[in-house]
Amino acid sequence: MVTKTVMNGTFDLPVSFKGESYFFSSRLLQHGYTHKFVVDVNGQPVYFEPDEERNYRAIIETADIKSNKELNLELLKAIAHAIEAIAK
């Protein structure tokens, strides 16, 4: 089975984190009936996909986590919440 992948243009995702406002370059990837968001977090692409309850989770390679000390778990949660807000 062949699935068509559609990539839309990039957009700035607004995220509030620790009282500050940030904008992360992002894009939506659509694969058939599913989708993912790719967010550039401090130069590291992080994929966010919906789980069974339609909450977004971050998908990151273990090697990328170890090599990029700027990936903060709380920041990733804030990004996931921002995606949930725009995806509704």
Short mmCIF file of N, CA and C in Angstrom, two decimals:
data_model
loop_
_atom_site.label_atom_id
_atom_site.label_comp_id
_atom_site.label_asym_id
_atom_site.label_seq_id
_atom_site.Cartn_x
_atom_site.Cartn_y
_atom_site.Cartn_z
N MET A 1 0.84 -1.18 0.00
CA MET A 1 0.00 0.00 0.00
C MET A 1 0.89 1.24 0.00
N VAL A 2 0.59 2.19 -0.83
CA VAL A 2 1.35 3.43 -0.92
C VAL A 2 0.56 4.53 -0.24
N THR A 3 1.22 5.25 0.65
CA THR A 3 0.56 6.37 1.32
C THR A 3 1.14 7.67 0.81
N LYS A 4 0.28 8.57 0.55
CA LYS A 4 0.72 9.88 0.07
C LYS A 4 1.07 10.75 1.26
N THR A 5 2.24 11.37 1.22
CA THR A 5 2.66 12.28 2.28
C THR A 5 2.53 13.70 1.77
N VAL A 6 1.83 14.52 2.53
CA VAL A 6 1.65 15.92 2.17
C VAL A 6 2.36 16.77 3.21
N MET A 7 3.26 17.64 2.77
CA MET A 7 3.91 18.53 3.71
C MET A 7 3.43 19.94 3.46
N ASN A 8 2.86 20.51 4.47
CA ASN A 8 2.43 21.90 4.38
C ASN A 8 3.62 22.79 4.72
N GLY A 9 3.49 24.07 4.45
CA GLY A 9 4.56 25.01 4.76
C GLY A 9 4.82 25.11 6.25
N THR A 10 5.89 25.77 6.58
CA THR A 10 6.24 25.95 7.99
C THR A 10 5.43 27.08 8.59
N PHE A 11 5.29 27.04 9.90
CA PHE A 11 4.60 28.09 10.64
C PHE A 11 5.29 28.22 11.99
N ASP A 12 5.10 29.35 12.63
CA ASP A 12 5.66 29.58 13.96
C ASP A 12 4.64 29.16 15.01
N LEU A 13 5.02 28.23 15.86
CA LEU A 13 4.16 27.73 16.93
C LEU A 13 4.42 28.55 18.19
N PRO A 14 3.40 29.30 18.68
CA PRO A 14 3.60 30.07 19.91
C PRO A 14 3.49 29.17 21.14
N VAL A 15 4.47 29.29 22.03
CA VAL A 15 4.52 28.47 23.24
C VAL A 15 4.84 29.36 24.43
N SER A 16 4.05 29.21 25.51
CA SER A 16 4.36 29.89 26.77
C SER A 16 5.09 28.90 27.66
N PHE A 17 6.24 29.32 28.19
CA PHE A 17 7.03 28.44 29.03
C PHE A 17 7.75 29.27 30.08
N LYS A 18 7.49 28.97 31.34
CA LYS A 18 8.09 29.66 32.48
C LYS A 18 7.92 31.18 32.38
N GLY A 19 6.72 31.59 32.03
CA GLY A 19 6.40 33.01 31.98
C GLY A 19 6.91 33.75 30.76
N GLU A 20 7.52 33.05 29.83
CA GLU A 20 8.05 33.66 28.61
C GLU A 20 7.29 33.12 27.40
N SER A 21 7.27 33.92 26.33
CA SER A 21 6.66 33.49 25.07
C SER A 21 7.76 33.13 24.08
N TYR A 22 7.60 31.99 23.43
CA TYR A 22 8.55 31.52 22.44
C TYR A 22 7.80 31.18 21.16
N PHE A 23 8.50 31.19 20.05
CA PHE A 23 7.95 30.76 18.78
C PHE A 23 8.91 29.74 18.19
N PHE A 24 8.39 28.54 17.89
CA PHE A 24 9.19 27.46 17.34
C PHE A 24 8.76 27.19 15.90
N SER A 25 9.72 27.13 15.00
CA SER A 25 9.44 26.80 13.61
C SER A 25 8.89 25.37 13.55
N SER A 26 7.74 25.21 12.90
CA SER A 26 7.05 23.92 12.90
C SER A 26 6.46 23.65 11.53
N ARG A 27 6.11 22.40 11.31
CA ARG A 27 5.36 22.05 10.10
C ARG A 27 4.53 20.80 10.37
N LEU A 28 3.49 20.65 9.60
CA LEU A 28 2.57 19.52 9.72
C LEU A 28 2.89 18.51 8.64
N LEU A 29 3.03 17.25 9.04
CA LEU A 29 3.22 16.15 8.10
C LEU A 29 1.96 15.30 8.14
N GLN A 30 1.34 15.09 7.00
CA GLN A 30 0.14 14.25 6.93
C GLN A 30 0.47 12.97 6.19
N HIS A 31 0.10 11.84 6.80
CA HIS A 31 0.34 10.52 6.22
C HIS A 31 -1.01 9.78 6.21
N GLY A 32 -1.68 9.79 5.09
CA GLY A 32 -2.97 9.11 5.03
C GLY A 32 -3.93 9.69 6.05
N TYR A 33 -4.34 8.87 7.01
CA TYR A 33 -5.29 9.32 8.03
C TYR A 33 -4.62 9.83 9.30
N THR A 34 -3.31 9.80 9.35
CA THR A 34 -2.60 10.26 10.54
C THR A 34 -1.76 11.48 10.22
N HIS A 35 -1.22 12.08 11.25
CA HIS A 35 -0.38 13.27 11.06
C HIS A 35 0.62 13.38 12.20
N LYS A 36 1.64 14.18 11.97
CA LYS A 36 2.65 14.52 12.98
C LYS A 36 3.01 15.98 12.78
N PHE A 37 3.46 16.58 13.84
CA PHE A 37 4.04 17.91 13.77
C PHE A 37 5.54 17.76 13.98
N VAL A 38 6.33 18.47 13.20
CA VAL A 38 7.78 18.51 13.38
C VAL A 38 8.10 19.90 13.89
N VAL A 39 8.71 19.97 15.07
CA VAL A 39 9.02 21.25 15.71
C VAL A 39 10.53 21.35 15.89
N ASP A 40 11.09 22.46 15.46
CA ASP A 40 12.52 22.71 15.64
C ASP A 40 12.72 23.27 17.04
N VAL A 41 13.27 22.44 17.93
CA VAL A 41 13.51 22.84 19.32
C VAL A 41 15.01 23.02 19.50
N ASN A 42 15.46 24.26 19.47
CA ASN A 42 16.87 24.58 19.64
C ASN A 42 17.74 23.83 18.63
N GLY A 43 17.29 23.79 17.38
CA GLY A 43 18.06 23.13 16.33
C GLY A 43 17.84 21.63 16.21
N GLN A 44 17.03 21.06 17.07
CA GLN A 44 16.75 19.62 17.07
C GLN A 44 15.32 19.38 16.59
N PRO A 45 15.12 18.64 15.49
CA PRO A 45 13.74 18.34 15.08
C PRO A 45 13.11 17.34 16.05
N VAL A 46 11.95 17.69 16.58
CA VAL A 46 11.22 16.83 17.49
C VAL A 46 9.85 16.57 16.86
N TYR A 47 9.47 15.31 16.77
CA TYR A 47 8.19 14.92 16.19
C TYR A 47 7.16 14.80 17.30
N PHE A 48 5.97 15.32 17.06
CA PHE A 48 4.86 15.21 17.99
C PHE A 48 3.72 14.52 17.26
N GLU A 49 3.20 13.45 17.86
CA GLU A 49 2.09 12.74 17.26
C GLU A 49 1.01 12.49 18.30
N PRO A 50 -0.25 12.39 17.85
CA PRO A 50 -1.33 12.16 18.81
C PRO A 50 -1.34 10.71 19.28
N ASP A 51 -1.66 10.53 20.57
CA ASP A 51 -1.81 9.18 21.08
C ASP A 51 -3.29 8.78 20.97
N GLU A 52 -3.67 7.68 21.59
CA GLU A 52 -5.04 7.18 21.49
C GLU A 52 -6.06 8.15 22.06
N GLU A 53 -5.66 8.98 23.01
CA GLU A 53 -6.57 9.93 23.65
C GLU A 53 -6.49 11.32 23.03
N ARG A 54 -5.79 11.43 21.89
CA ARG A 54 -5.61 12.68 21.14
C ARG A 54 -4.76 13.70 21.89
N ASN A 55 -3.93 13.22 22.82
CA ASN A 55 -2.91 14.06 23.45
C ASN A 55 -1.64 13.87 22.63
N TYR A 56 -0.82 14.90 22.53
CA TYR A 56 0.39 14.81 21.72
C TYR A 56 1.59 14.40 22.55
N ARG A 57 2.39 13.51 21.98
CA ARG A 57 3.60 13.04 22.64
C ARG A 57 4.79 13.34 21.75
N ALA A 58 5.93 13.59 22.36
CA ALA A 58 7.16 13.88 21.63
C ALA A 58 7.85 12.57 21.28
N ILE A 59 8.37 12.50 20.06
CA ILE A 59 9.12 11.34 19.60
C ILE A 59 10.54 11.82 19.30
N ILE A 60 11.51 11.31 20.08
CA ILE A 60 12.91 11.72 19.93
C ILE A 60 13.79 10.48 20.03
N GLU A 61 14.79 10.40 19.17
CA GLU A 61 15.75 9.30 19.23
C GLU A 61 16.56 9.41 20.53
N THR A 62 16.87 8.29 21.15
CA THR A 62 17.64 8.28 22.39
C THR A 62 18.98 8.98 22.23
N ALA A 63 19.64 8.76 21.12
CA ALA A 63 20.95 9.40 20.87
C ALA A 63 20.80 10.92 20.81
N ASP A 64 19.69 11.40 20.25
CA ASP A 64 19.46 12.83 20.16
C ASP A 64 19.24 13.45 21.54
N ILE A 65 18.58 12.71 22.43
CA ILE A 65 18.36 13.22 23.79
C ILE A 65 19.70 13.37 24.50
N LYS A 66 20.56 12.38 24.37
CA LYS A 66 21.85 12.40 25.06
C LYS A 66 22.77 13.47 24.49
N SER A 67 22.68 13.72 23.19
CA SER A 67 23.59 14.68 22.56
C SER A 67 23.11 16.12 22.67
N ASN A 68 21.83 16.34 22.92
CA ASN A 68 21.29 17.69 22.98
C ASN A 68 20.79 17.97 24.39
N LYS A 69 21.62 18.62 25.17
CA LYS A 69 21.29 18.91 26.57
C LYS A 69 20.22 20.00 26.72
N GLU A 70 19.90 20.70 25.62
CA GLU A 70 18.92 21.78 25.69
C GLU A 70 17.48 21.29 25.57
N LEU A 71 17.27 19.99 25.37
CA LEU A 71 15.92 19.46 25.32
C LEU A 71 15.43 19.28 26.75
N ASN A 72 14.45 20.06 27.11
CA ASN A 72 13.91 20.09 28.46
C ASN A 72 12.54 19.41 28.45
N LEU A 73 12.32 18.46 29.35
CA LEU A 73 11.06 17.72 29.39
C LEU A 73 9.87 18.65 29.59
N GLU A 74 10.00 19.61 30.47
CA GLU A 74 8.89 20.54 30.72
C GLU A 74 8.61 21.41 29.49
N LEU A 75 9.66 21.79 28.75
CA LEU A 75 9.48 22.54 27.51
C LEU A 75 8.75 21.69 26.49
N LEU A 76 9.11 20.42 26.37
CA LEU A 76 8.43 19.53 25.43
C LEU A 76 6.96 19.37 25.78
N LYS A 77 6.65 19.31 27.07
CA LYS A 77 5.25 19.25 27.50
C LYS A 77 4.51 20.53 27.13
N ALA A 78 5.15 21.67 27.29
CA ALA A 78 4.52 22.94 26.93
C ALA A 78 4.26 23.01 25.42
N ILE A 79 5.19 22.50 24.63
CA ILE A 79 5.01 22.47 23.18
C ILE A 79 3.84 21.55 22.82
N ALA A 80 3.76 20.39 23.47
CA ALA A 80 2.66 19.46 23.21
C ALA A 80 1.32 20.11 23.53
N HIS A 81 1.25 20.85 24.63
CA HIS A 81 0.00 21.55 24.99
C HIS A 81 -0.36 22.63 23.96
N ALA A 82 0.66 23.32 23.45
CA ALA A 82 0.41 24.34 22.43
C ALA A 82 -0.12 23.70 21.15
N ILE A 83 0.43 22.54 20.79
CA ILE A 83 -0.07 21.83 19.60
C ILE A 83 -1.51 21.38 19.83
N GLU A 84 -1.80 20.85 21.01
CA GLU A 84 -3.17 20.43 21.31
C GLU A 84 -4.14 21.58 21.18
N ALA A 85 -3.71 22.76 21.59
CA ALA A 85 -4.59 23.94 21.52
C ALA A 85 -4.92 24.32 20.07
N ILE A 86 -3.95 24.19 19.16
CA ILE A 86 -4.21 24.59 17.78
C ILE A 86 -4.83 23.46 16.96
N ALA A 87 -4.69 22.21 17.43
CA ALA A 87 -5.19 21.06 16.67
C ALA A 87 -6.68 20.80 16.91
N LYS A 88 -7.26 21.46 17.89
CA LYS A 88 -8.69 21.23 18.20
C LYS A 88 -9.59 21.92 17.23
#
